[in-house]
Coordinates of C-alpha atoms (C1' of nucleotides) in Angstrom, one line a residue:
Chain A
M1198 CA -33.7 40.0 32.0
H1199 CA -33.4 43.7 31.9
S1200 CA -30.4 46.0 31.8
H1201 CA -28.9 44.8 35.0
N1202 CA -25.4 43.5 35.4
H1203 CA -23.9 45.5 32.6
E1204 CA -20.5 44.1 32.9
K1205 CA -21.4 40.4 32.3
E1206 CA -23.7 41.1 29.4
Q1207 CA -21.2 43.6 28.0
Q1208 CA -18.2 41.0 28.3
Q1209 CA -20.2 38.2 26.8
A1210 CA -21.4 40.3 23.9
D1211 CA -17.8 41.7 23.0
S1212 CA -15.9 38.6 23.9
P1213 CA -16.7 35.7 26.2
A1214 CA -14.6 35.4 29.3
D1215 CA -12.4 32.7 28.6
P1216 CA -8.8 32.3 29.9
V1217 CA -7.7 31.2 26.5
F1218 CA -8.9 34.5 25.0
D1219 CA -7.2 36.3 27.8
S1220 CA -3.9 34.8 27.0
L1221 CA -4.4 35.5 23.4
R1222 CA -4.9 39.1 24.2
K1223 CA -2.1 39.1 26.7
R1224 CA 0.2 38.2 24.1
G1225 CA -0.9 40.8 21.6
H1226 CA -3.0 38.3 19.6
R1227 CA -6.6 39.0 18.6
V1228 CA -9.7 37.1 19.5
T1229 CA -11.4 36.5 16.0
A1230 CA -14.4 34.6 15.1
Q1231 CA -12.2 32.1 13.5
R1232 CA -10.1 31.4 16.4
E1233 CA -13.1 31.2 18.6
L1234 CA -14.7 28.6 16.3
I1235 CA -11.5 26.6 16.0
L1236 CA -11.2 26.4 19.7
Q1237 CA -14.8 25.4 20.1
I1238 CA -14.2 22.7 17.5
F1239 CA -11.3 21.1 19.7
R1240 CA -13.3 21.6 22.9
D1241 CA -16.3 19.6 21.4
L1242 CA -14.1 16.9 20.2
P1243 CA -14.5 13.7 22.2
H1244 CA -11.4 13.2 24.3
G1245 CA -8.9 10.8 22.6
Q1246 CA -9.8 12.3 19.2
H1247 CA -7.4 14.5 17.2
L1248 CA -7.7 16.5 14.0
S1249 CA -5.3 17.2 11.0
A1250 CA -5.4 20.6 9.4
E1251 CA -7.6 19.3 6.6
E1252 CA -9.9 17.6 9.0
L1253 CA -10.2 20.9 11.1
H1254 CA -10.8 22.7 8.0
G1255 CA -13.7 20.2 7.0
A1256 CA -15.2 20.5 10.5
L1257 CA -15.2 24.3 10.1
V1258 CA -16.9 24.3 6.7
E1259 CA -19.5 21.7 8.2
R1260 CA -20.2 24.4 10.8
G1261 CA -21.0 26.9 8.1
S1262 CA -17.7 28.7 8.5
S1263 CA -15.6 29.7 5.3
V1264 CA -12.3 29.8 7.1
S1265 CA -9.5 29.2 4.8
L1266 CA -7.1 26.2 5.1
A1267 CA -4.4 28.8 5.6
T1268 CA -6.0 30.1 8.5
A1269 CA -6.6 26.7 9.9
Y1270 CA -2.8 26.1 9.6
R1271 CA -1.8 29.5 11.0
T1272 CA -4.2 29.0 14.1
L1273 CA -3.0 25.4 14.6
K1274 CA 0.6 26.7 14.9
L1275 CA -0.4 29.6 17.0
L1276 CA -2.3 27.5 19.6
T1277 CA 0.4 24.9 19.6
S1278 CA 3.1 27.5 20.2
M1279 CA 0.9 28.7 23.1
G1280 CA 0.9 25.3 24.5
L1281 CA -2.8 24.9 24.1
L1282 CA -2.7 22.2 21.3
R1283 CA -0.5 19.1 21.3
E1284 CA 0.9 18.1 18.0
L1285 CA 0.9 14.5 17.2
D1286 CA 2.9 12.6 14.6
F1287 CA 1.8 9.1 13.7
A1288 CA 4.2 8.7 10.8
E1289 CA 1.3 9.3 8.3
G1290 CA 2.7 12.3 6.4
H1291 CA 0.7 14.8 8.1
K1292 CA 0.3 16.1 11.7
H1293 CA -2.6 15.8 14.1
Y1294 CA -3.7 18.1 16.8
E1295 CA -5.5 17.7 20.1
L1296 CA -6.6 19.9 23.1
K1297 CA -3.7 19.7 25.7
Q1298 CA -5.2 18.7 28.9
D1299 CA -2.5 17.7 31.3
D1300 CA -5.0 15.9 33.5
L1301 CA -6.2 13.4 30.7
P1302 CA -4.4 10.7 29.1
H1303 CA -2.7 11.4 26.0
Q1304 CA -0.4 8.6 25.1
H1305 CA -1.0 6.5 22.0
I1306 CA -0.7 3.1 20.5
I1307 CA -0.8 3.2 16.8
C1308 CA -1.5 0.3 14.5
T1309 CA 1.2 0.3 11.6
R1310 CA -1.2 -1.4 9.3
C1311 CA -4.7 0.3 9.7
N1312 CA -3.4 3.6 11.3
S1313 CA -6.0 3.4 14.1
T1314 CA -5.0 4.9 17.4
L1315 CA -5.8 4.2 20.8
E1316 CA -5.2 6.3 23.8
F1317 CA -4.0 5.3 27.1
E1318 CA -2.8 6.7 30.4
D1319 CA 0.1 5.7 32.6
H1320 CA 1.0 7.7 35.5
F1321 CA 4.5 6.3 35.6
L1322 CA 5.3 7.4 32.1
E1323 CA 4.3 11.0 32.8
E1324 CA 6.5 11.0 35.9
A1325 CA 9.3 9.4 34.0
G1326 CA 9.2 12.1 31.5
Q1327 CA 9.6 14.8 34.0
K1328 CA 12.2 12.9 35.8
I1329 CA 14.4 12.3 32.7
G1330 CA 14.0 15.8 31.5
A1331 CA 15.2 17.0 34.9
R1332 CA 18.1 14.6 34.6
Y1333 CA 19.4 16.4 31.4
N1334 CA 18.5 19.9 32.8
F1335 CA 15.7 20.4 30.2
D1336 CA 12.6 22.4 30.8
V1337 CA 10.0 19.8 29.8
V1338 CA 6.9 21.0 27.9
D1339 CA 5.4 17.9 26.9
A1340 CA 6.2 14.1 26.9
Q1341 CA 4.7 11.8 24.2
F1342 CA 4.9 8.1 24.2
K1343 CA 4.1 6.2 21.1
I1344 CA 3.8 2.5 20.8
F1345 CA 3.7 1.1 17.3
G1346 CA 2.4 -2.3 16.4
L1347 CA -0.5 -4.5 15.1
C1348 CA -3.8 -3.9 16.5
P1349 CA -5.9 -7.1 17.5
D1350 CA -7.9 -6.9 14.3
C1351 CA -4.8 -6.5 12.0
R1352 CA -3.1 -9.2 13.9
K1353 CA -5.7 -11.7 12.7
L1354 CA -5.6 -10.6 9.3
S1355 CA -1.8 -10.9 9.0
R1356 CA -1.9 -14.7 9.6
Chain B
M1175 CA 47.4 -14.8 2.6
H1176 CA 47.2 -16.9 -0.3
S1177 CA 44.2 -18.3 -2.3
H1178 CA 43.1 -20.5 0.8
N1179 CA 39.6 -20.5 2.0
H1180 CA 37.8 -20.1 -1.2
E1181 CA 34.4 -20.1 0.2
K1182 CA 34.8 -16.9 2.2
E1183 CA 36.5 -15.0 -0.8
Q1184 CA 34.0 -16.1 -3.1
Q1185 CA 31.2 -15.1 -0.8
Q1186 CA 32.5 -11.7 -0.3
A1187 CA 33.1 -11.0 -3.8
D1188 CA 29.5 -11.9 -5.0
S1189 CA 27.5 -10.7 -1.9
P1190 CA 28.8 -10.4 1.4
A1191 CA 27.3 -12.7 4.0
D1192 CA 25.0 -10.4 5.9
P1193 CA 21.8 -11.4 7.7
V1194 CA 20.3 -8.2 6.2
F1195 CA 20.9 -9.3 2.7
D1196 CA 19.6 -12.6 3.5
S1197 CA 16.4 -11.3 4.7
L1198 CA 16.2 -9.1 1.5
R1199 CA 16.5 -12.0 -0.6
K1200 CA 14.3 -14.2 1.4
R1201 CA 11.4 -11.6 1.0
G1202 CA 12.1 -11.5 -2.8
H1203 CA 14.0 -8.3 -2.9
R1204 CA 17.4 -7.7 -4.5
V1205 CA 20.6 -6.8 -3.0
T1206 CA 21.7 -3.8 -5.1
A1207 CA 24.7 -1.6 -4.9
Q1208 CA 22.6 1.3 -3.7
R1209 CA 21.2 -0.7 -0.9
E1210 CA 24.4 -2.0 0.2
L1211 CA 25.8 1.5 0.4
I1212 CA 22.7 2.8 2.2
L1213 CA 23.0 0.1 4.8
Q1214 CA 26.6 0.8 5.2
I1215 CA 25.9 4.6 5.8
F1216 CA 23.7 3.8 8.6
R1217 CA 26.0 1.3 10.1
D1218 CA 28.8 3.9 10.1
L1219 CA 26.7 6.5 11.7
P1220 CA 27.7 7.2 15.2
H1221 CA 25.0 5.9 17.5
G1222 CA 22.5 8.4 18.5
Q1223 CA 22.5 10.0 15.1
H1224 CA 19.9 9.9 12.6
L1225 CA 19.4 10.9 8.8
S1226 CA 16.6 12.6 6.9
A1227 CA 16.1 11.4 3.4
E1228 CA 18.0 14.5 2.0
E1229 CA 20.9 13.9 4.4
L1230 CA 21.2 10.2 3.4
H1231 CA 21.2 11.4 -0.2
G1232 CA 23.9 13.8 0.7
A1233 CA 26.0 11.2 2.4
L1234 CA 25.6 8.8 -0.6
V1235 CA 26.8 11.6 -3.0
E1236 CA 29.8 12.3 -0.6
R1237 CA 30.8 8.8 -1.0
G1238 CA 30.9 9.1 -4.9
S1239 CA 27.4 7.4 -5.4
S1240 CA 25.0 8.8 -7.9
V1241 CA 22.0 7.3 -6.1
S1242 CA 18.8 9.3 -6.8
L1243 CA 16.7 10.9 -4.0
A1244 CA 13.9 8.8 -5.3
T1245 CA 15.8 5.6 -4.5
A1246 CA 16.8 7.0 -1.1
Y1247 CA 13.2 7.4 -0.3
R1248 CA 12.2 4.0 -1.6
T1249 CA 14.9 2.4 0.4
L1250 CA 14.1 4.1 3.6
K1251 CA 10.7 2.9 3.2
L1252 CA 11.8 -0.7 2.4
L1253 CA 14.2 -0.9 5.3
T1254 CA 11.7 0.6 7.7
S1255 CA 9.0 -1.8 6.7
M1256 CA 11.4 -4.6 7.2
G1257 CA 12.1 -3.4 10.8
L1258 CA 15.6 -2.6 10.0
L1259 CA 15.4 1.3 10.5
R1260 CA 13.3 3.2 12.8
E1261 CA 11.3 6.2 11.5
L1262 CA 11.7 9.3 13.9
D1263 CA 9.4 12.4 13.8
F1264 CA 10.7 15.5 15.7
A1265 CA 8.0 17.8 14.5
E1266 CA 10.2 19.4 11.9
G1267 CA 8.2 18.6 8.7
H1268 CA 10.5 15.8 7.7
K1269 CA 11.2 12.4 9.1
H1270 CA 14.5 11.0 10.4
Y1271 CA 15.9 7.4 10.3
E1272 CA 18.2 5.4 12.4
L1273 CA 19.4 1.9 12.5
K1274 CA 17.2 -0.1 14.8
Q1275 CA 19.2 -1.9 17.5
D1276 CA 16.9 -2.9 20.2
D1277 CA 19.8 -3.3 22.6
L1278 CA 20.9 0.4 22.3
P1279 CA 19.1 3.5 23.7
H1280 CA 16.8 5.2 21.4
Q1281 CA 14.5 7.6 23.1
H1282 CA 14.8 11.3 22.5
I1283 CA 14.8 14.7 24.3
I1284 CA 14.0 17.3 21.7
C1285 CA 14.6 21.1 22.1
T1286 CA 11.7 22.9 20.7
R1287 CA 13.7 26.0 20.1
C1288 CA 17.0 24.8 18.6
N1289 CA 15.6 21.3 17.5
S1290 CA 18.7 19.6 18.9
T1291 CA 18.1 16.0 20.1
L1292 CA 19.6 14.2 22.8
E1293 CA 19.3 10.3 23.1
F1294 CA 18.6 8.5 26.4
E1295 CA 17.8 5.1 27.6
D1296 CA 15.5 4.0 30.2
H1297 CA 15.0 0.3 30.9
F1298 CA 11.8 1.0 32.6
L1299 CA 10.2 2.7 29.6
E1300 CA 11.1 -0.1 27.4
E1301 CA 9.3 -2.6 29.7
A1302 CA 6.5 -0.3 30.1
G1303 CA 5.9 -0.1 26.3
Q1304 CA 5.8 -4.0 26.0
K1305 CA 3.4 -4.2 29.1
I1306 CA 1.0 -1.6 27.9
G1307 CA 0.9 -3.1 24.4
A1308 CA 0.2 -6.6 25.9
R1309 CA -2.5 -4.9 27.9
Y1310 CA -4.4 -3.8 24.6
N1311 CA -3.5 -6.9 22.8
F1312 CA -1.3 -5.2 20.5
D1313 CA 1.7 -6.8 18.8
V1314 CA 4.3 -4.3 19.7
V1315 CA 6.9 -3.5 17.1
D1316 CA 8.4 -0.4 18.4
A1317 CA 8.2 2.1 21.3
Q1318 CA 9.1 5.6 21.0
F1319 CA 9.3 8.1 23.8
K1320 CA 9.7 11.8 23.1
I1321 CA 10.2 14.6 25.6
F1322 CA 9.9 18.0 24.3
G1323 CA 11.3 21.0 26.1
L1324 CA 14.0 23.7 26.1
C1325 CA 17.6 22.4 26.3
P1326 CA 19.9 24.0 28.8
D1327 CA 21.4 26.4 26.4
C1328 CA 18.1 27.7 25.1
R1329 CA 16.7 27.9 28.7
K1330 CA 19.4 30.6 29.2
L1331 CA 18.6 32.5 26.0
S1332 CA 15.1 32.8 26.8
R1333 CA 15.2 34.7 29.9
Chain C
dA116 C1' 15.1 -14.6 -19.5
dT117 C1' 12.5 -12.5 -16.1
dT118 C1' 11.5 -9.5 -13.0
dC119 C1' 12.8 -6.0 -9.8
dG120 C1' 15.2 -1.7 -9.0
dT121 C1' 16.7 2.7 -10.5
dG122 C1' 16.9 7.4 -12.5
dC123 C1' 14.5 11.0 -14.2
dA124 C1' 11.0 14.2 -14.3
dA125 C1' 6.3 14.9 -13.2
dA126 C1' 2.9 14.7 -9.9
dA127 C1' 0.9 14.4 -5.4
dT128 C1' 0.8 15.9 -0.5
dC129 C1' 1.3 19.0 3.0
dT130 C1' 2.5 23.5 4.7
dT131 C1' 3.9 28.3 4.3
dT132 C1' 3.9 32.8 2.5
dG133 C1' 3.2 37.6 -0.1
dC134 C1' -0.2 40.8 -0.6
dA135 C1' -4.6 43.4 -0.7
dT136 C1' -8.4 43.6 2.2
dT137 C1' -10.9 43.2 6.5
dC138 C1' -11.5 43.4 11.3
dG139 C1' -10.4 43.6 16.5
dA140 C1' -8.7 46.6 20.1
Chain D
dT223 C1' -7.0 54.6 13.7
dC224 C1' -3.7 51.0 12.9
dG225 C1' -1.5 47.0 13.3
dA226 C1' -3.0 42.2 13.1
dA227 C1' -5.6 38.4 11.0
dT228 C1' -7.6 36.6 6.9
dG229 C1' -8.5 34.8 2.2
dC230 C1' -6.5 33.8 -1.9
dA231 C1' -3.4 32.1 -5.0
dA232 C1' 1.3 31.0 -5.7
dA233 C1' 5.3 29.1 -3.8
dG234 C1' 8.0 25.9 -0.9
dA235 C1' 9.1 21.6 1.1
dT236 C1' 8.7 16.7 1.2
dT237 C1' 7.4 12.4 -0.7
dT238 C1' 5.4 9.5 -4.3
dT239 C1' 5.1 7.7 -8.9
dG240 C1' 4.8 6.5 -14.2
dC241 C1' 7.9 4.9 -17.4
dA242 C1' 11.9 3.3 -20.0
dC243 C1' 16.3 1.3 -19.2
dG244 C1' 19.6 -1.5 -16.5
dA245 C1' 20.8 -4.9 -13.3
dA246 C1' 20.1 -9.0 -10.1
dT247 C1' 18.7 -13.7 -9.7

DNA sequence: ATTCGTGCAAAATCTTTGCATTCGA
DNA sequence: TCGAATGCAAAGATTTTGCACGAAT
């Protein structure tokens, strides 16, 4: 590969073409190494998993980055406000975050004993969220359904 | 009314007959003035409202009680673990609590801008929660549906 | 008479923020 | 260049906890 297609090489060297980076720039935000890496971590995360701020920070350190916890928090907030991440609350005292991909299931069943979570999808629920929002004249951004209970394992233990 | 029906008067003086107090005692817990008052505050709360620990503490002080914030937290945790209160998370950094009354609506639409909440009921959703839990062999305790978006007022402001 | 609950203050968690410096556009 | 982003440490906010005392059973 020689010095052909300048645009592409140029683009990739400076900043990879990525719709997320574009929307960051469009909003006056900057594409930093920290933000790129954080986004990458969420993209590499198996679907159905989610990270707390601490966990994200741990993952960053694991990859050799020295991003501060403060930046992890700031970036989580930014990406959430941009609608790229979904903020999850499992009544544990800290929040979790996952990549928002509307086409994938993202509803949760949470075990109140062992805190394990299980992801499921139900098309009717998604629809219902939209319909109910419309009924009250809300501009719906996200709908989250949480089912709390005892998981199969913990059911056994509690008898 | 004279001194007839002794049992009733007696019972009310010592400790009112209340299924909640019974279940407290049954579990080895005690019925204290603080717990009675906290329960009363939740029962007096208009349906659809919910309190944070701080707010509950404020309401207690308003009624002349000197219950500590620590006890407010401890009691909220106890009543929640007994299934009497429902713990709500509106992504505000602190939890809210409401009396759990399965026959009444308790799903929420939350405005991400002004944090106002609106309560709604959808029978279909309640059923769905049970069904989905059963599908995964969970012992369902509670199902919470949250719709996040912009309320009618904030929609106007944001254009 | 026990044992549990409470108040208080301290501690533990989780999250945000001020400021000097570094870095992206 | 110039403002935005970062790291650091300090501050805030929320929740939990150890301990001595008081109260419920």
